[in-house]
N, CA, C and O of each residue as an XYZ file, in Angstrom:
744
protein
N      73.660    107.078     25.726
C      74.126    105.647     25.773
C      73.050    104.933     26.480
O      72.993    105.219     27.676
N      72.135    104.033     26.039
C      71.309    103.126     26.185
C      71.866    102.056     26.955
O      72.899    101.587     26.477
N      71.268    101.312     28.512
C      71.914    100.125     28.598
C      70.680     98.985     27.725
O      69.709     99.133     26.982
N      71.341     97.977     28.281
C      70.379     96.776     27.816
C      68.710     96.891     28.158
O      67.817     96.654     27.344
N      68.544     97.266     29.414
C      67.180     97.252     29.573
C      66.692     98.518     29.022
O      65.522     98.409     28.654
N      67.347    100.045     28.785
C      66.783    100.824     27.968
C      66.698    100.774     26.698
O      65.889    101.410     26.023
N      67.603     99.947     26.257
C      67.245     99.567     24.947
C      65.999     98.970     24.466
O      65.241     99.292     23.552
N      65.979     97.731     25.574
C      64.485     96.890     25.085
C      63.395     97.912     25.626
O      62.462     98.068     24.839
N      63.325     98.583     26.714
C      62.184     99.499     26.565
C      62.485    100.554     25.466
O      61.368    100.589     24.950
N      63.146    101.337     24.836
C      63.089    101.957     23.773
C      62.260    101.054     22.327
O      61.345    101.387     21.574
N      62.883    100.138     22.404
C      62.273     99.320     21.131
C      60.373     98.965     21.719
O      59.390     99.220     21.024
N      60.347     98.499     22.780
C      58.658     98.372     22.867
C      58.067     99.823     22.878
O      56.865     99.953     22.642
N      58.766    100.814     23.112
C      58.006    102.138     23.182
C      57.742    102.531     21.665
O      56.699    103.033     21.244
N      58.660    102.274     21.058
C      58.540    102.709     19.214
C      58.232    101.716     18.624
O      57.310    102.106     17.908
N      58.403    100.495     18.400
C      58.015     99.262     17.854
C      56.505     99.114     17.507
O      55.652     98.632     18.253
N      56.313     99.609     16.248
C      54.543     99.281     16.108
C      54.096     98.980     14.621
O      52.958     99.216     14.217
N      55.379     98.289     13.638
C      55.190     97.389     12.456
C      56.440     96.790     12.263
O      56.252     95.590     12.062
N      57.468     97.034     12.236
C      58.633     96.771     11.449
C      59.922     97.146     12.128
O      60.373     98.287     12.240
N      60.460     96.009     12.570
C      61.799     96.211     13.417
C      63.017     95.368     12.695
O      63.070     94.140     12.634
N      64.047     96.352     12.125
C      64.889     95.391     11.329
C      65.952     95.572     12.312
O      65.919     96.351     13.264
N      66.984     94.707     11.964
C      68.231     94.537     12.820
C      69.303     94.091     11.791
O      69.159     93.342     10.824
N      70.406     94.727     12.231
C      71.834     94.505     10.952
C      72.793     94.166     11.968
O      73.024     94.952     12.887
N      73.410     92.970     11.863
C      74.230     92.014     12.739
C      75.800     91.847     11.640
O      76.016     91.178     10.630
N      76.522     92.657     12.317
C      77.988     92.417     11.184
C      79.474     91.786     11.825
O      80.504     91.621     11.170
N      79.285     91.489     13.269
C      79.932     90.672     14.138
C      80.478     89.663     13.731
O      79.959     89.124     12.753
N      81.501     89.152     14.224
C      81.530     87.384     14.032
C      81.315     86.891     15.060
O      81.157     85.671     15.063
N      81.218     87.686     16.421
C      81.030     87.201     17.845
C      80.173     88.080     18.576
O      80.166     89.280     18.302
N      79.398     87.575     19.543
C      78.813     88.330     20.300
C      78.713     87.626     21.908
O      78.236     86.505     22.085
N      79.242     88.477     23.010
C      79.258     88.065     24.406
C      77.942     88.360     24.709
O      77.660     89.534     24.470
N      77.200     87.806     25.076
C      75.961     87.978     25.750
C      75.541     87.204     26.337
O      75.712     86.006     26.112
N      74.628     87.848     27.591
C      74.191     86.690     28.852
C      72.862     86.342     28.062
O      72.150     85.959     28.991
N      72.223     86.258     27.111
C      71.113     85.797     26.748
C      71.317     84.111     26.084
O      70.411     83.297     25.901
N      72.717     83.937     25.825
C      73.443     82.888     25.381
C      73.385     81.820     26.521
O      73.365     80.608     26.307
N      73.362     82.364     27.673
C      73.357     81.648     28.787
C      74.764     80.470     28.535
O      75.918     80.762     28.220
N      74.202     79.156     28.789
C      75.859     78.449     28.539
C      75.802     77.602     27.196
O      76.633     76.754     26.870
N      74.699     77.971     26.487
C      74.441     77.292     24.987
C      75.886     77.194     24.436
O      76.546     76.165     24.290
N      76.280     78.600     24.132
C      77.502     78.932     23.133
C      78.288     77.704     23.889
O      78.364     76.635     23.284
N      78.915     77.832     25.285
C      79.609     76.472     25.570
C      79.357     75.013     25.205
O      80.155     74.159     24.819
N      77.790     74.929     25.468
C      77.589     73.544     25.033
C      77.423     73.018     23.560
O      77.628     71.892     23.106
N      76.918     74.362     22.849
C      77.395     73.982     21.381
C      78.598     73.751     21.023
O      78.652     73.096     19.982
N      79.993     74.139     21.649
C      81.403     73.801     21.086
C      81.630     72.413     21.635
O      82.449     71.631     21.152
N      80.734     72.111     22.834
C      80.960     71.096     23.352
C      80.079     69.676     22.569
O      79.811     68.569     23.036
N      79.881     70.096     21.622
C      78.863     69.218     20.707
C      77.740     68.611     21.405
O      77.383     67.471     21.108
N      77.053     69.405     22.468
C      75.543     69.084     23.217
C      74.723     69.119     21.898
O      75.208     69.469     20.822
N      73.131     68.628     22.122
C      72.582     68.267     20.458
C      71.562     69.504     20.903
O      70.647     69.385     20.088
N      71.313     70.362     21.561
C      70.292     71.363     21.647
C      70.596     72.502     22.429
O      71.357     72.418     23.393
N      69.956     73.760     22.020
C      70.217     74.765     23.092
C      69.188     74.332     24.282
O      68.151     73.687     24.128
N      69.787     74.906     25.669
C      68.866     74.897     26.645
C      68.690     76.113     27.517
O      68.184     76.057     28.637
N      69.201     77.388     26.860
C      69.586     78.562     27.806
C      67.971     79.080     28.281
O      67.027     79.288     27.518
N      67.988     79.186     29.494
C      66.909     79.544     30.467
C      66.333     80.766     29.576
O      67.028     81.578     28.965
N      64.905     80.732     29.626
C      64.151     81.985     28.834
C      64.100     81.798     27.316
O      63.415     82.653     26.754
N      64.671     80.868     26.505
C      64.843     80.637     25.268
C      63.594     80.372     24.807
O      63.077     81.135     23.990
N      62.962     79.291     25.255
C      61.664     79.206     24.951
C      60.410     80.439     25.076
O      59.570     80.500     24.179
N      60.369     81.175     25.974
C      59.898     82.128     26.340
C      59.961     83.200     25.405
O      59.045     83.898     24.968
N      61.648     83.233     25.075
C      61.669     84.426     23.739
C      60.900     84.026     22.746
O      59.979     84.787     22.446
N      61.017     83.048     22.152
C      60.563     82.163     20.783
C      58.982     82.693     20.835
O      58.398     83.267     19.916
N      58.369     82.310     22.313
C      57.257     82.373     21.798
C      56.725     83.784     22.222
O      55.496     83.803     22.296
N      57.163     84.627     22.432
C      57.484     86.050     22.382
C      57.144     86.626     20.751
O      56.167     87.203     20.273
N      58.377     86.190     20.208
C      58.451     86.563     18.764
C      57.006     85.787     17.876
O      56.340     86.311     16.982
N      56.846     84.506     18.435
C      55.500     84.133     17.950
C      54.243     84.863     17.868
O      53.356     84.846     17.015
N      54.373     85.499     18.938
C      53.162     86.542     19.335
C      53.052     88.010     18.368
O      52.182     88.619     17.746
N      54.444     88.135     18.660
C      54.285     89.724     17.787
C      54.182     89.515     16.548
O      53.776     90.459     15.871
N      54.485     88.331     15.922
C      54.348     88.175     14.815
C      52.559     87.644     14.572
O      51.901     88.189     13.686
N      52.067     86.779     15.279
C      50.807     86.785     14.848
C      49.855     88.132     14.930
O      48.768     88.316     14.381
N      50.595     89.004     15.779
C      49.638     90.335     15.917
C      50.077     91.136     15.137
O      49.936     92.319     15.446
N      50.866     90.758     13.659
C      51.035     91.744     12.842
C      52.338     92.237     12.760
O      52.813     92.628     11.694
N      53.004     92.246     13.922
C      54.661     92.827     14.329
C      55.631     92.053     13.213
O      55.835     90.840     13.165
N      56.094     92.930     12.459
C      57.424     92.295     11.651
C      58.802     92.610     12.162
O      59.348     93.707     12.279
N      59.373     91.054     12.524
C      61.122     91.361     13.239
C      61.808     90.799     11.861
O      61.443     89.706     11.427
N      62.667     91.458     11.278
C      63.703     91.369     10.188
C      65.151     91.250     11.244
O      65.237     91.610     12.418
N      66.176     90.642     10.401
C      67.279     90.877     10.471
C      68.381     90.069      9.371
O      68.241     88.909      8.984
N      69.407     90.928      9.019
C      70.446     90.495      8.086
C      71.765     90.567      8.660
O      72.370     91.581      9.010
N      72.185     89.198      8.721
C      73.500     89.124      9.023
C      74.400     88.851      7.993
O      74.357     88.100      7.018
N      75.535     89.927      8.596
C      76.665     89.755      7.152
C      77.853     89.160      7.661
O      78.748     89.572      8.400
N      77.605     87.961      7.008
C      79.033     87.275      7.022
C      79.837     87.027      5.989
O      79.667     87.662      4.948
N      80.779     86.135      6.084
C      81.826     85.779      5.213
C      82.507     84.399      5.671
O      82.944     84.263      6.814
N      82.574     83.294      4.617
C      83.632     82.229      4.788
C      84.826     82.346      5.231
O      85.452     83.121      4.508
N      85.469     81.926      6.117
C      85.340     80.628      6.861
C      84.206     81.587      7.810
O      84.167     82.817      7.815
N      83.320     80.665      8.588
C      82.392     81.147      9.684
C      83.031     81.276     10.962
O      83.685     80.329     11.400
N      82.921     82.289     11.574
C      83.223     81.685     12.898
C      82.766     80.405     13.817
O      82.165     79.600     13.106
N      82.853     80.029     14.992
C      82.149     78.805     15.745
C      81.008     79.866     16.126
O      79.844     79.503     15.957
N      81.224     80.982     16.562
C      79.912     81.732     17.036
C      78.993     81.929     15.864
O      77.876     81.442     16.037
N      79.181     82.483     14.797
C      78.287     82.500     13.830
C      77.423     80.924     13.417
O      76.207     80.792     13.277
N      78.392     79.949     13.300
C      77.642     78.578     12.918
C      76.703     78.474     14.373
O      75.500     78.213     14.341
N      77.349     78.686     15.451
C      76.063     78.409     16.482
C      75.204     79.283     16.716
O      74.361     78.917     17.536
N      75.061     80.456     16.260
C      74.052     81.674     16.150
C      73.168     81.128     14.658
O      71.959     81.335     14.562
N      73.968     80.408     13.535
C      72.947     79.892     12.649
C      72.095     78.712     12.780
O      70.944     78.632     12.353
N      72.780     77.751     13.437
C      72.179     76.575     13.960
C      71.106     76.664     15.062
O      70.003     76.118     15.058
N      71.557     77.332     15.856
C      70.932     77.204     17.485
C      70.551     78.677     17.832
O      70.846     79.107     18.947
N      69.957     79.408     16.994
C      69.382     80.823     16.934
C      68.827     80.976     16.096
O      67.645     80.969     16.442
N      68.961     81.206     14.585
C      68.218     81.306     13.339
C      67.234     80.265     13.136
O      66.066     80.479     12.811
N      67.604     79.457     13.281
C      66.969     77.743     12.781
C      65.642     78.133     13.657
O      64.529     78.120     13.131
N      65.829     78.461     14.960
C      64.645     78.878     15.957
C      63.816     79.862     15.842
O      62.587     79.804     15.794
N      64.545     80.839     15.793
C      64.322     82.372     15.342
C      62.983     82.179     14.077
O      61.878     82.687     14.270
N      63.288     81.428     12.889
C      62.901     81.442     11.615
C      61.291     80.919     11.904
O      60.300     81.459     11.412
N      61.274     79.661     12.881
C      60.327     78.969     13.022
C      59.150     79.649     13.609
O      57.956     79.616     13.312
N      59.853     80.308     14.574
C      59.133     81.302     15.502
C      58.510     82.666     15.010
O      57.816     83.431     15.680
N      58.957     82.827     13.522
C      58.182     83.869     12.912
C      59.335     84.983     12.507
O      58.975     85.777     11.638
N      60.439     85.116     12.933
C      61.134     86.271     12.491
C      61.750     86.073     10.966
O      62.103     84.964     10.564
N      61.817     86.999     10.347
C      62.612     86.823      9.119
C      64.026     87.191      9.194
O      64.477     88.267      9.589
N      64.605     86.283      8.814
C      66.156     86.506      9.006
C      66.721     86.233      7.496
O      66.041     85.520      6.758
N      67.726     86.684      7.108
C      68.357     86.614      5.798
C      69.702     87.224      6.152
O      69.940     88.194      6.871
N      70.652     86.309      5.379
C      72.247     86.203      5.116
C      72.480     87.080      4.069
O      71.941     87.019      2.964
N      73.394     87.998      4.482
C      74.083     88.725      3.214
C      75.610     88.073      3.409
O      76.409     88.174      4.341
N      75.658     87.563      2.495
C      77.282     86.196      2.566
C      78.097     86.997      1.802
O      77.963     86.929      0.580
N      78.962     87.784      2.299
C      80.079     88.385      1.215
C      81.568     87.731      0.918
O      82.474     88.416      0.445
N      81.711     86.444      1.220
C      82.414     85.598      1.006
C      82.733     85.886     -0.320
O      83.927     86.163     -0.438
N      82.011     85.926     -1.506
C      82.523     86.506     -2.944
C      82.391     87.499     -3.587
O      82.742     87.743     -4.742
N      81.774     88.225     -2.703
C      81.488     89.733     -2.928
C      82.268     90.236     -3.542
O      83.404     89.812     -3.331
N      82.153     91.232     -4.475
C      83.171     92.040     -5.049
C      83.693     93.229     -3.878
O      83.200     93.568     -2.803
N      84.842     93.654     -4.569
C      85.691     94.614     -4.066
C      84.620     95.718     -3.777
O      83.774     96.038     -4.612
N      84.747     96.425     -2.201
C      83.881     97.265     -1.870
C      82.702     96.922     -1.243
O      82.064     97.841     -0.731
N      82.238     95.700     -1.167
C      80.729     95.501     -0.581
C      81.030     95.268      1.006
O      80.020     94.985      1.649
N      81.923     95.321      1.549
C      82.290     95.634      2.934
C      81.899     96.874      3.702
O      82.143     97.134      4.880
N      81.253     97.580      2.818
C      80.869     99.163      3.050
C      79.705     99.036      4.182
O      79.454     99.879      5.044
N      79.203     98.071      4.027
C      77.834     97.299      4.729
C      78.598     96.971      6.019
O      78.069     97.452      7.021
N      79.619     96.328      6.210
C      79.988     96.190      7.919
C      80.254     97.497      8.580
O      79.920     97.650      9.755
N      81.005     98.737      7.704
C      81.666     99.899      8.354
C      80.747    100.218      8.884
O      80.994    100.302     10.087
N      79.432    100.541      8.585
C      78.110    101.275      9.602
C      78.066    100.349     10.909
O      77.824    100.888     11.989
N      78.282     99.044     10.842
C      77.971     98.402     12.308
C      76.788     98.155     12.238
O      75.970     98.436     11.362
N      76.655     97.447     13.471
C      75.132     96.855     13.855
C      74.412     98.102     14.486
O      74.792     99.025     15.206
N      73.003     97.684     13.818
C      71.854     98.799     14.716
C      70.415     97.881     14.426
O      70.209     96.787     13.901
N      69.719     98.713     14.928
C      68.607     98.621     14.965
C      67.524     99.712     13.993
O      67.651    100.916     14.213
N      66.688     99.353     13.148
C      65.974    100.338     12.860
C      64.405     99.895     13.095
O      63.769     98.874     12.837
N      64.077    101.215     13.738
C      62.377    100.601     14.096
C      61.581    101.891     13.276
O      61.793    103.102     13.229
N      60.664    101.082     12.722
C      59.491    101.374     11.904
C      60.001    102.589     10.846
O      59.266    103.420     10.313
N      61.406    102.467     10.696
C      62.068    103.439      9.660
C      61.608    104.554      9.955
O      61.078    105.319      9.150
N      61.818    104.824     11.539
C      61.914    105.952     12.151
C      62.879    106.486     12.872
O      63.313    107.638     12.898
N      63.235    105.343     13.574
C      64.212    105.753     14.599
C      65.631    104.562     14.661
O      65.452    103.345     14.698
N      66.685    105.065     14.662
C      67.855    103.842     14.758
C      68.584    103.963     15.887
O      68.804    105.041     16.440
N      68.934    103.015     16.220
C      69.956    103.105     17.170
C      71.180    101.845     16.894
O      71.027    100.625     16.836
N      72.424    102.677     16.754
C      73.759    101.919     16.902
C      74.479    101.298     18.056
O      74.870    101.833     19.093
N      74.566    100.137     17.685
C      74.538     99.374     18.999
C      76.516     99.425     18.951
O      77.295     99.392     17.999
N      76.742     99.517     20.480
C      78.386     99.495     20.446
C      78.706     98.350     21.522
O      78.226     98.174     22.642
N      79.568     97.713     20.890
C      80.364     96.477     21.619
C      82.121     96.965     21.940
O      82.775     97.831     21.359
N      82.423     96.301     22.760
C      83.370     96.329     23.208
C      84.831     95.289     22.306
O      84.597     94.535     21.362
N      85.588     95.412     22.621
C      86.649     94.517     21.573
C      86.434     93.119     22.015
O      86.667     92.192     21.239
N      86.005     92.917     23.212
C      85.589     91.637     23.425
C      84.459     91.037     23.619
O      84.072     90.127     24.353
N      83.880     91.878     22.631
C      82.251     91.178     21.789
C      81.244     91.586     23.063
O      80.074     91.231     22.921
N      81.586     92.295     24.284
C      80.467     92.610     24.856
C      79.634     93.773     24.198
O      80.013     94.502     23.281
N      78.318     93.803     24.906
C      77.929     95.317     24.564
C      77.774     95.992     25.546
O      77.320     95.724     26.659
N      78.251     97.088     25.015
C      78.301     98.363     25.866
C      77.228     99.283     26.166
O      76.965     99.699     27.294
N      76.505     99.638     24.888
C      75.377    100.101     24.937
C      75.113    100.395     23.477
O      75.718    100.072     22.455
N      73.525    101.432     23.795
C      73.069    101.841     22.406
C      72.912    103.083     22.206
O      72.392    103.765     23.089
N      73.292    103.602     21.101
C      73.225    105.162     20.960
C      72.158    105.495     19.994
O      72.089    104.748     19.018
N      71.259    106.528     20.076
C      70.200    106.954     19.537
C      70.925    107.754     18.215
O      71.808    108.579     18.450
N      70.499    107.461     16.789
C      71.005    108.091     16.051
C      70.269    109.251     15.549
O      69.058    109.324     15.340
N      71.231    110.215     15.372
C      70.685    111.789     15.029
C      69.671    111.662     13.822
O      69.663    110.774     12.969
N      68.895    112.645     13.925
C      67.602    112.449     12.617
C      68.580    112.936     11.342
O      68.282    112.530     10.219
N      69.568    113.673     11.490
C      70.314    113.656      9.959
C      70.626    112.355      9.582
O      70.227    112.180      8.431
N      71.125    111.432     10.007
C      71.909    109.946      9.610
C      70.913    109.527      9.273
O      70.929    109.039      8.143
N      69.689    109.497      9.970
C      68.917    108.756      9.658
C      68.791    107.872      7.798
O      68.666    106.676      7.535
N      68.883    108.972      6.941
C      68.589    107.935      5.751
C      69.831    107.441      5.522
O      69.746    106.495      4.739
N      70.965    107.664      5.861
C      72.312    106.480      5.972
C      71.966    105.180      6.571
O      72.557    104.128      6.324
N      71.267    105.278      7.134
C      70.881    103.989      8.395
C      69.878    103.465      7.430
O      70.149    102.297      7.152
N      68.540    104.016      6.658
C      67.580    103.586      6.083
C      67.927    102.925      4.491
O      67.212    102.331      3.684
N      69.168    103.278      4.471
C      69.687    103.163      2.789
C      70.390    101.810      3.106
O      70.079    100.856      2.393
N      71.447    101.592      4.250
C      71.618    100.545      4.493
C      70.963     99.475      4.656
O      71.236     98.421      4.083
N      69.809     99.674      5.646
C      69.065     98.524      5.924
C      68.199     98.305      4.450
O      68.012     97.164      4.027
N      67.772     99.324      3.828
C      67.136     98.712      2.391
C      67.918     98.092      1.420
O      67.402     97.186      0.766
N      69.433     98.520      1.144
C      70.410     97.841      0.165
C      70.501     96.377      1.177
O      70.085     95.365      0.613
N      70.962     96.217      2.481
C      71.532     94.625      3.063
C      69.739     93.975      2.760
O      69.770     93.004      2.005
N      68.847     94.213      3.043
C      67.684     93.527      3.095
C      67.201     92.989      1.380
O      66.427     92.052      1.183
N      67.895     93.871      0.196
C      67.569     93.369     -0.994
C      68.403     92.442     -1.454
O      67.951     91.486     -2.084
N      69.870     92.589     -1.193
C      70.926     91.603     -1.527
C      71.270     90.394     -0.524
O      72.182     89.579     -0.662
N      70.328     90.466      0.517
C      70.860     89.027      1.269
C      69.646     88.117      1.238
O      68.576     88.693      1.042
N      69.619     86.901      1.385
C      68.924     85.829      1.115
C      68.489     84.905      2.411
O      69.014     84.491      3.445
N      66.984     84.816      1.616
C      66.228     84.162      3.069
C      67.381     83.033      3.687
O      68.145     82.222      3.163
N      67.074     83.433      5.050
C      68.320     82.197      6.147
C      67.605     81.301      5.236
O      67.922     81.329      4.047
N      66.671     80.498      5.641
C      66.367     78.816      5.015
C      66.814     78.364      4.058
O      67.134     77.176      4.076
N      67.020     79.240      2.738
C      67.684     79.052      1.703
C      69.075     78.962      1.808
O      69.667     77.980      1.360
N      69.690     79.940      2.387
C      71.095     80.153      2.567
C      71.533     78.818      3.464
O      72.550     78.348      2.954
N      71.255     78.311      4.231
C      71.178     77.393      5.203
C      71.223     75.791      4.765
O      71.915     74.862      5.180
N      70.124     75.871      3.685
C      70.019     74.906      3.121
C      71.169     74.497      1.928
O      71.574     73.389      1.574
N      71.488     75.753      1.503
C      73.034     75.419      0.617
C      73.969     75.485      1.071
O      74.863     75.438      0.225
N      74.405     75.603      2.299
C      75.233     75.543      2.718
C      75.698     74.591      3.924
O      76.083     75.037      5.005
N      75.627     73.395      3.648
C      75.795     72.007      4.958
C      77.186     72.314      5.383
O      77.470     72.103      6.562
N      78.078     72.779      4.590
C      79.435     72.911      5.067
C      79.666     73.205      6.963
O      80.391     72.833      7.886
N      78.358     74.227      6.661
C      78.370     75.209      8.273
C      77.565     74.418      9.079
O      77.447     74.902     10.205
N      76.876     73.214      8.884
C      75.785     72.664      9.633
C      76.835     71.405     10.931
O      77.818     70.760     10.567
N      76.460     71.386     11.850
C      76.841     70.708     12.742
C      75.940     69.428     12.860
O      76.298     68.266     12.664
N      74.893     69.809     13.165
C      73.343     69.073     13.592
C      72.411     69.504     12.674
O      72.320     69.004     11.553
N      71.688     70.431     13.089
C      70.296     71.185     12.549
C      70.264     71.767     11.546
O      70.677     72.924     11.465
N      69.813     71.174     10.637
C      69.501     71.709      9.161
C      68.742     71.835      8.385
O      68.830     71.999      7.169
N      67.681     71.742      9.253
C      66.338     72.378      9.064
C      65.961     73.961      9.406
O      65.883     74.146     10.621
N      65.790     74.763      8.858
C      64.989     76.173      9.331
C      63.287     75.823      8.918
O      62.412     76.661      9.137
């Protein structure tokens, strides 16, 4: 099991072209949010987490150097407060910085579409390495497991299906002002 630091090192070591992330949870309890989630819930105007500007600059530099970071968030209405926060104070900024974010909205999806949630959160690195993300019942990151080579085809298939079915974040966000609190542009 990889710790958060080891996860970052593993990604840095193996990411050469395309980094895919599938998110399926309704909330995450992560240190990188700092006090921003609490601030969002209090109605403050914008994020101020330490390191956010540096991370966005990191994303910009990666994109400029040809590295592609892609993310699909699987969700359904009604959104949790955390999902609204994630969209408004996370994705709107990440998209501007160069990350390709898509939303797979299962609100009106046919029966059986939830299969994408069953695999859970993971990273797929250059189509060659998959890391399954493990979280506690309290939404805290526990660790990441390197996926066995025999399971890679399942993770690639899920990543391809999710990417194909998902809608670009900016389009989805613009079509769903009911989820906005303040920042509508992506």
